[in-house]
PDB file of C-alpha atoms in Angstrom:
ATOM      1  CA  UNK C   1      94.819 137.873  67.691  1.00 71.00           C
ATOM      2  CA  UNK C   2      92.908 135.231  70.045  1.00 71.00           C
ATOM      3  CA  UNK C   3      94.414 136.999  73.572  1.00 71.00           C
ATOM      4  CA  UNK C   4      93.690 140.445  72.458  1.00 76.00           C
ATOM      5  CA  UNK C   5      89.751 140.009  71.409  1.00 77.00           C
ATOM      6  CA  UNK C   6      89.580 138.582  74.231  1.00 74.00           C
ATOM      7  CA  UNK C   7      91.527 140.760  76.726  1.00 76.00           C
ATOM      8  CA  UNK C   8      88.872 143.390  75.996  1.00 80.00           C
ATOM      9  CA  UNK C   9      85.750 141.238  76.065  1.00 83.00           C
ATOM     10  CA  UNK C  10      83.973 140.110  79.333  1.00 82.00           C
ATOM     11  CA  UNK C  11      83.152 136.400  79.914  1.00 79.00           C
ATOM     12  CA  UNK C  12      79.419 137.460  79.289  1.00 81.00           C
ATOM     13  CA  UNK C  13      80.112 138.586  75.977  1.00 85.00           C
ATOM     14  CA  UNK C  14      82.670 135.352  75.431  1.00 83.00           C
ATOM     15  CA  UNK C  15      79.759 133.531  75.735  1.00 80.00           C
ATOM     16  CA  UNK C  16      77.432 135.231  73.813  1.00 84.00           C
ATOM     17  CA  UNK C  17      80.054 135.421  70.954  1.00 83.00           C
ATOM     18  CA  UNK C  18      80.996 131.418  71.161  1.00 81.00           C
ATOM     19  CA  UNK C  19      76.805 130.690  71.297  1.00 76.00           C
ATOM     20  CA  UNK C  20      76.680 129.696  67.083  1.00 80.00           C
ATOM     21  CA  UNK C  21      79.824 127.426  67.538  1.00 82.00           C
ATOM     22  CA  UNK C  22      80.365 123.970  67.678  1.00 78.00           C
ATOM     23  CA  UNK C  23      81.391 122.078  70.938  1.00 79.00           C
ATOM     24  CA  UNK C  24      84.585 121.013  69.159  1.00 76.00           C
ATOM     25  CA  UNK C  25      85.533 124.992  68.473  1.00 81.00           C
ATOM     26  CA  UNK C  26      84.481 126.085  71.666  1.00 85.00           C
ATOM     27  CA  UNK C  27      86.424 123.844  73.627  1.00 83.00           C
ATOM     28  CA  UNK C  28      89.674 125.125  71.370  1.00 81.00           C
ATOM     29  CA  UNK C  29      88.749 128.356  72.291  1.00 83.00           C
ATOM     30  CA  UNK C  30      88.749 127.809  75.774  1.00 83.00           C
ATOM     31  CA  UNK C  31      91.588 126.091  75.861  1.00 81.00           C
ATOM     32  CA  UNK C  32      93.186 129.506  74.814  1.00 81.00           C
ATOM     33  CA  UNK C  33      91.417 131.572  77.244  1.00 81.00           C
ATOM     34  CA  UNK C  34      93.156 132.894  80.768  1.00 78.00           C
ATOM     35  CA  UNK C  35      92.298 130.586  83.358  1.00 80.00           C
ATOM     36  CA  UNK C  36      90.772 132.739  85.596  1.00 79.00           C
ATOM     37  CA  UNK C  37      88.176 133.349  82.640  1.00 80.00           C
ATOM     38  CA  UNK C  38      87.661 129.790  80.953  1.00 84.00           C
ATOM     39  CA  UNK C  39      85.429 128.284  83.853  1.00 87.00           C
ATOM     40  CA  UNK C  40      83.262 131.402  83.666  1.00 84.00           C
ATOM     41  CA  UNK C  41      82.709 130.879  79.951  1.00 84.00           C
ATOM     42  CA  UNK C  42      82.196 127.254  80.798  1.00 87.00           C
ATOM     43  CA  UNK C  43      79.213 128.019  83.524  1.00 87.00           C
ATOM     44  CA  UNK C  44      77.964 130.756  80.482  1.00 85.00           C
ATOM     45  CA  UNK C  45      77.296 127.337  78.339  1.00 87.00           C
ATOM     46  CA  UNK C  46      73.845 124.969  78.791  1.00 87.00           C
ATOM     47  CA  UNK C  47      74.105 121.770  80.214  1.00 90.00           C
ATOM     48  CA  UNK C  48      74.566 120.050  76.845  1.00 86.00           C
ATOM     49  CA  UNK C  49      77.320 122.484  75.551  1.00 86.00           C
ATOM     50  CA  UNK C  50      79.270 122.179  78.899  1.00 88.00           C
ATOM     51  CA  UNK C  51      79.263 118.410  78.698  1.00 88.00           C
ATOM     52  CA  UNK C  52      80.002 118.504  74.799  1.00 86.00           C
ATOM     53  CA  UNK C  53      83.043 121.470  75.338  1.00 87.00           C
ATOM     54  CA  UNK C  54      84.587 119.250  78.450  1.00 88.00           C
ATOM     55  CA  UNK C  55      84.026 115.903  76.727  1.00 85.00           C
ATOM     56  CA  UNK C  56      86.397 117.861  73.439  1.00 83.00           C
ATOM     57  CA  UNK C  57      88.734 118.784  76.313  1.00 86.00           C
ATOM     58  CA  UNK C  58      89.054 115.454  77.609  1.00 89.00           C
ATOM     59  CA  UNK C  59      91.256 113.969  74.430  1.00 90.00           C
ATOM     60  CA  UNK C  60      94.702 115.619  73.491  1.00 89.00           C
ATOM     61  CA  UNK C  61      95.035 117.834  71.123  1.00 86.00           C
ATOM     62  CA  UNK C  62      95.974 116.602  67.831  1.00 90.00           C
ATOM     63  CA  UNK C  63      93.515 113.174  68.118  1.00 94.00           C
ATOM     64  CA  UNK C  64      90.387 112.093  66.526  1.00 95.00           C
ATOM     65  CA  UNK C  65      89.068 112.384  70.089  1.00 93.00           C
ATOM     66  CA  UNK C  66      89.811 115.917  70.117  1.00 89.00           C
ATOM     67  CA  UNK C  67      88.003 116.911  66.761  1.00 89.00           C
ATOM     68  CA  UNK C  68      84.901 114.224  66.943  1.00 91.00           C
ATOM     69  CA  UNK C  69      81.244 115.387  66.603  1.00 89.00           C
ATOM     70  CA  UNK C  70      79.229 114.036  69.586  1.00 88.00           C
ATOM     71  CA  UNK C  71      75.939 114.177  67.471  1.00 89.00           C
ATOM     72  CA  UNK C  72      75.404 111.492  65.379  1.00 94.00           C
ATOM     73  CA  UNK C  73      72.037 109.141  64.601  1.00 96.00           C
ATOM     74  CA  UNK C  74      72.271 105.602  64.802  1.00 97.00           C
ATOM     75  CA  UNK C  75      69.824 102.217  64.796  1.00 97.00           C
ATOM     76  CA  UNK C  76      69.926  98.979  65.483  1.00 97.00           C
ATOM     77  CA  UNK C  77      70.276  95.901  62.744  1.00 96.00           C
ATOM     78  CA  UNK C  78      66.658  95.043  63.468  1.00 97.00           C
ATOM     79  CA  UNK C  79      65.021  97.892  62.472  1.00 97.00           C
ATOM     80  CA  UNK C  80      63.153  98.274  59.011  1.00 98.00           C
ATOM     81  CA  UNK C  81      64.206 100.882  56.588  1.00 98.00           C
ATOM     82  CA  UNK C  82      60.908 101.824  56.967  1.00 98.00           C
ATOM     83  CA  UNK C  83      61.179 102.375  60.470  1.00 97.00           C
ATOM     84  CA  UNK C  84      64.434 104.469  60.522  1.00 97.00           C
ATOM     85  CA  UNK C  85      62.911 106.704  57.685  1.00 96.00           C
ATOM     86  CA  UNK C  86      60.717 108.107  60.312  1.00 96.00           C
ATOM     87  CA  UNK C  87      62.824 108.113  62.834  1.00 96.00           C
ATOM     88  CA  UNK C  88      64.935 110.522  60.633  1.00 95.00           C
ATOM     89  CA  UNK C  89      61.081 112.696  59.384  1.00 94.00           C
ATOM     90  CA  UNK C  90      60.845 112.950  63.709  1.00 94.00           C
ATOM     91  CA  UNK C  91      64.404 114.293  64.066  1.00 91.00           C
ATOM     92  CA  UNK C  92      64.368 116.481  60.767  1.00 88.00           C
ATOM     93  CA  UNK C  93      65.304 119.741  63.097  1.00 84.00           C
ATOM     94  CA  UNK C  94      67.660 118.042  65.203  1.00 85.00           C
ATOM     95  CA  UNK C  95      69.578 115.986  62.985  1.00 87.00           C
ATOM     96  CA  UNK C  96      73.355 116.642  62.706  1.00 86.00           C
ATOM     97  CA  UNK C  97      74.354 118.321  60.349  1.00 83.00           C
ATOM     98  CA  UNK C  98      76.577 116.806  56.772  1.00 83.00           C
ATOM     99  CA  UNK C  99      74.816 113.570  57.767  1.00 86.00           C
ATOM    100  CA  UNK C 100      75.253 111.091  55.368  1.00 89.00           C
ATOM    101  CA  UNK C 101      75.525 107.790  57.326  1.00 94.00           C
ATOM    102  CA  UNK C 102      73.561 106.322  60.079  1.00 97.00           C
ATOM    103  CA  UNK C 103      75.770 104.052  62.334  1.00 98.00           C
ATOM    104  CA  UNK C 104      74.052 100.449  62.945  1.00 98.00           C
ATOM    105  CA  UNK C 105      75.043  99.572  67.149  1.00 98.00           C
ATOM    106  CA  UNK C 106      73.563  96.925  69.259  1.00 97.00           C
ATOM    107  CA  UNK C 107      72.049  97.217  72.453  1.00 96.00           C
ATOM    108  CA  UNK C 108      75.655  98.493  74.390  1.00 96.00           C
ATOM    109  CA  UNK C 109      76.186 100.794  71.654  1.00 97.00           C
ATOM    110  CA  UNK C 110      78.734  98.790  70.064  1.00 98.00           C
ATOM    111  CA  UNK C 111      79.413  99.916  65.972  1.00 98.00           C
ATOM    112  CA  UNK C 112      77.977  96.507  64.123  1.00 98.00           C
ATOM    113  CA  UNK C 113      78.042  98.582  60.669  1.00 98.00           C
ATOM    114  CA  UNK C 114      76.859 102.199  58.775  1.00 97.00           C
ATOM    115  CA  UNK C 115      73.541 102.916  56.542  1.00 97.00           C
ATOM    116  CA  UNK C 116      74.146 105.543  53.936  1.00 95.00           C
ATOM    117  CA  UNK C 117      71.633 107.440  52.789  1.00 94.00           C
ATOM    118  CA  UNK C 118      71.856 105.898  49.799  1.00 95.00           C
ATOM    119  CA  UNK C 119      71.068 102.312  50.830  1.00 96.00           C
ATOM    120  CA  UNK C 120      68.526 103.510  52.960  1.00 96.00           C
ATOM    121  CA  UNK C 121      66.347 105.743  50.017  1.00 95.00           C
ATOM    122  CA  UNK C 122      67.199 102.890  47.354  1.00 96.00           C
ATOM    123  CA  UNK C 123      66.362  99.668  49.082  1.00 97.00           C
ATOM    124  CA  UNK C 124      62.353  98.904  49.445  1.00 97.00           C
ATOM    125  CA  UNK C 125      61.091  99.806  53.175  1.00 97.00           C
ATOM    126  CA  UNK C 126      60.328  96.122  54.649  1.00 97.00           C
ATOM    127  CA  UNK C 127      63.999  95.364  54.587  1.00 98.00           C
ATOM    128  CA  UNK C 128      65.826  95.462  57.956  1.00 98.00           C
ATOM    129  CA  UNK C 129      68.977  97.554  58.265  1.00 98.00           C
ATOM    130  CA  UNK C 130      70.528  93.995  58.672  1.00 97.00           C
ATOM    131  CA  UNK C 131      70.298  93.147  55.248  1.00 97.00           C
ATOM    132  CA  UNK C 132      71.573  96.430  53.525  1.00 97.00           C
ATOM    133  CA  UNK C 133      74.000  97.853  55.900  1.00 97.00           C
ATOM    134  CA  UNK C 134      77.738  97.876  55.459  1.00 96.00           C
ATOM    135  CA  UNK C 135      79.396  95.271  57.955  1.00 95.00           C
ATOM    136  CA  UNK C 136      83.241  96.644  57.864  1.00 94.00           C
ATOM    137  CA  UNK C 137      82.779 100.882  57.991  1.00 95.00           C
ATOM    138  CA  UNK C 138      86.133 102.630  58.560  1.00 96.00           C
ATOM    139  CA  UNK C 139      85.960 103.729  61.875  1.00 97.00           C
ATOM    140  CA  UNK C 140      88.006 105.652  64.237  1.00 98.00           C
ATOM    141  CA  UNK C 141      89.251 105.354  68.025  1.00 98.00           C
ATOM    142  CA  UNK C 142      88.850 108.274  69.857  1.00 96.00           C
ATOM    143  CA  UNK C 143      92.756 108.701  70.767  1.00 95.00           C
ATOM    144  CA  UNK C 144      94.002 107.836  66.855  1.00 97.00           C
ATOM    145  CA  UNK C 145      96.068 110.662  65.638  1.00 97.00           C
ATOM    146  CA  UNK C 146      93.781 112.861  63.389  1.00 96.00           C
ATOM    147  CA  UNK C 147      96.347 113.299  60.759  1.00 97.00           C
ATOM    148  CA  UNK C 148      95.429 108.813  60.433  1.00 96.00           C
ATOM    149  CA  UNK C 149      91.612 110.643  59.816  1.00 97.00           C
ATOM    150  CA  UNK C 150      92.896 112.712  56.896  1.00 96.00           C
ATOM    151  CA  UNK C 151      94.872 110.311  55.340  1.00 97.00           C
ATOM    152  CA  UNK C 152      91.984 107.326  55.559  1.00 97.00           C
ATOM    153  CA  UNK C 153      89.386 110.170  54.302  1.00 96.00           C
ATOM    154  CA  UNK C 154      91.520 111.405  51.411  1.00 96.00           C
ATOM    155  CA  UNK C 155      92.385 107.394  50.506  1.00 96.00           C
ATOM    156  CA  UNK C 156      88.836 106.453  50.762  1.00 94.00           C
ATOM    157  CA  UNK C 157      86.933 109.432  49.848  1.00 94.00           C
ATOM    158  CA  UNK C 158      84.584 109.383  52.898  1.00 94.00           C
ATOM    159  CA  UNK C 159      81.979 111.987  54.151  1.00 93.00           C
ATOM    160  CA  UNK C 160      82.083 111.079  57.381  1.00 94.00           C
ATOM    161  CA  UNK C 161      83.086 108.085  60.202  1.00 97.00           C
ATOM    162  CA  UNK C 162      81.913 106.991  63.438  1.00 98.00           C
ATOM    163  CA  UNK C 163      84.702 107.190  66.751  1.00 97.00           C
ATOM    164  CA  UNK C 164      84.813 104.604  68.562  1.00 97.00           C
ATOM    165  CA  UNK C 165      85.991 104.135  72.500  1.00 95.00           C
ATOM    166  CA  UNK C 166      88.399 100.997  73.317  1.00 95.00           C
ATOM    167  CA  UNK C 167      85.126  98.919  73.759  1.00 96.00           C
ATOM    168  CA  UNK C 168      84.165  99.492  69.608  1.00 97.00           C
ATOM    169  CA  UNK C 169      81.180 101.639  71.316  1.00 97.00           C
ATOM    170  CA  UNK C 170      80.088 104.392  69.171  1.00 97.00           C
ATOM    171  CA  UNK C 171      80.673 108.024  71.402  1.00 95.00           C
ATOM    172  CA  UNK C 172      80.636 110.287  68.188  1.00 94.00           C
ATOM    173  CA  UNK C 173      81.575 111.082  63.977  1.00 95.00           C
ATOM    174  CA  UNK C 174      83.948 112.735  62.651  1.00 94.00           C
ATOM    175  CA  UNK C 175      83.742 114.357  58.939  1.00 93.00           C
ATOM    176  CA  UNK C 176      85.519 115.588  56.568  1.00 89.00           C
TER     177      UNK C 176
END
């Protein structure tokens, strides 16, 4: 069906169509499109959508890589609950969407643990991430198979994960 909505459409109106989207489904639509049309639909995106659409590209099909959401929030182990709170009130129209866990990094972005929501609403406001995060998340590197995902999700009945690269640095989430 793909090739033949297509056939008749003009990059211009690829673009507009794709607009509502997510980075992850655009890039598997492109990778469907003639290649005489794809780049134009590329150079139809924003800056941020191009780099999101070629960073999906980037991992084979079929990994976690492939299927990862780049937008995620995350905080260090030194901040207060307190602190993160409004970090999340100044973000409230830009924050990702299903987000139920905040990954904890360090300075290089390496995962050190996850916040849930839950820990962060429950706990009193002067405690430091430190002291209520979870130290061993599941997490995910960005070339595991995504059929791993599904199984770990279904076994352990998460919401959501962060992806790692080969250097445990957080570069996105992946949800269920």
């Amino acid at each position: 069906v793909l090739p033949t909505l297509v056939g008749d459409m003009s990059p211009n109106e690829i673009v507009a169509a794709v607009r509502d989207l997510g980075p992850d489904e655009i890039a598997d639509l492109v990778a469907e499109l003639p290649e005489d049309v794809a780049p134009t639909v590329l150079a139809g995106l924003d800056r941020t959508e191009q780099f999101e659409v070629r960073s999906a590209l980037s991992f084979p099909e079929g990994s976690v890589g492939a299927m990862m959401d780049l937008h995620y929030v995350s905080v260090r182990e030194d901040a207060t609950l307190e602190a993160v709170q409004r970090l999340l009130r100044r973000l409230k129209n830009d924050l990702p969407e299903e987000n139920t866990d905040i990954f904890v990094v360090d300075r290089s972005n390496e995962l050190r643990g996850k916040l849930s929501l839950e820990q962060l609403v429950l706990n009193e406001p002067e405690q430091t991430v430190d002291e209520v995060m979870s130290r061993e998340p599941t997490f995910f590197f960005t070339d595991d198979p995504i059929k791993d995902a599904v199984a770990a999700f279904e076994k352990y009945d998460l919401l959501s994960a962060p992806v790692v690269n080969l250097h445990r640095q957080v570069v996105g989430r992946i949800t269920v």
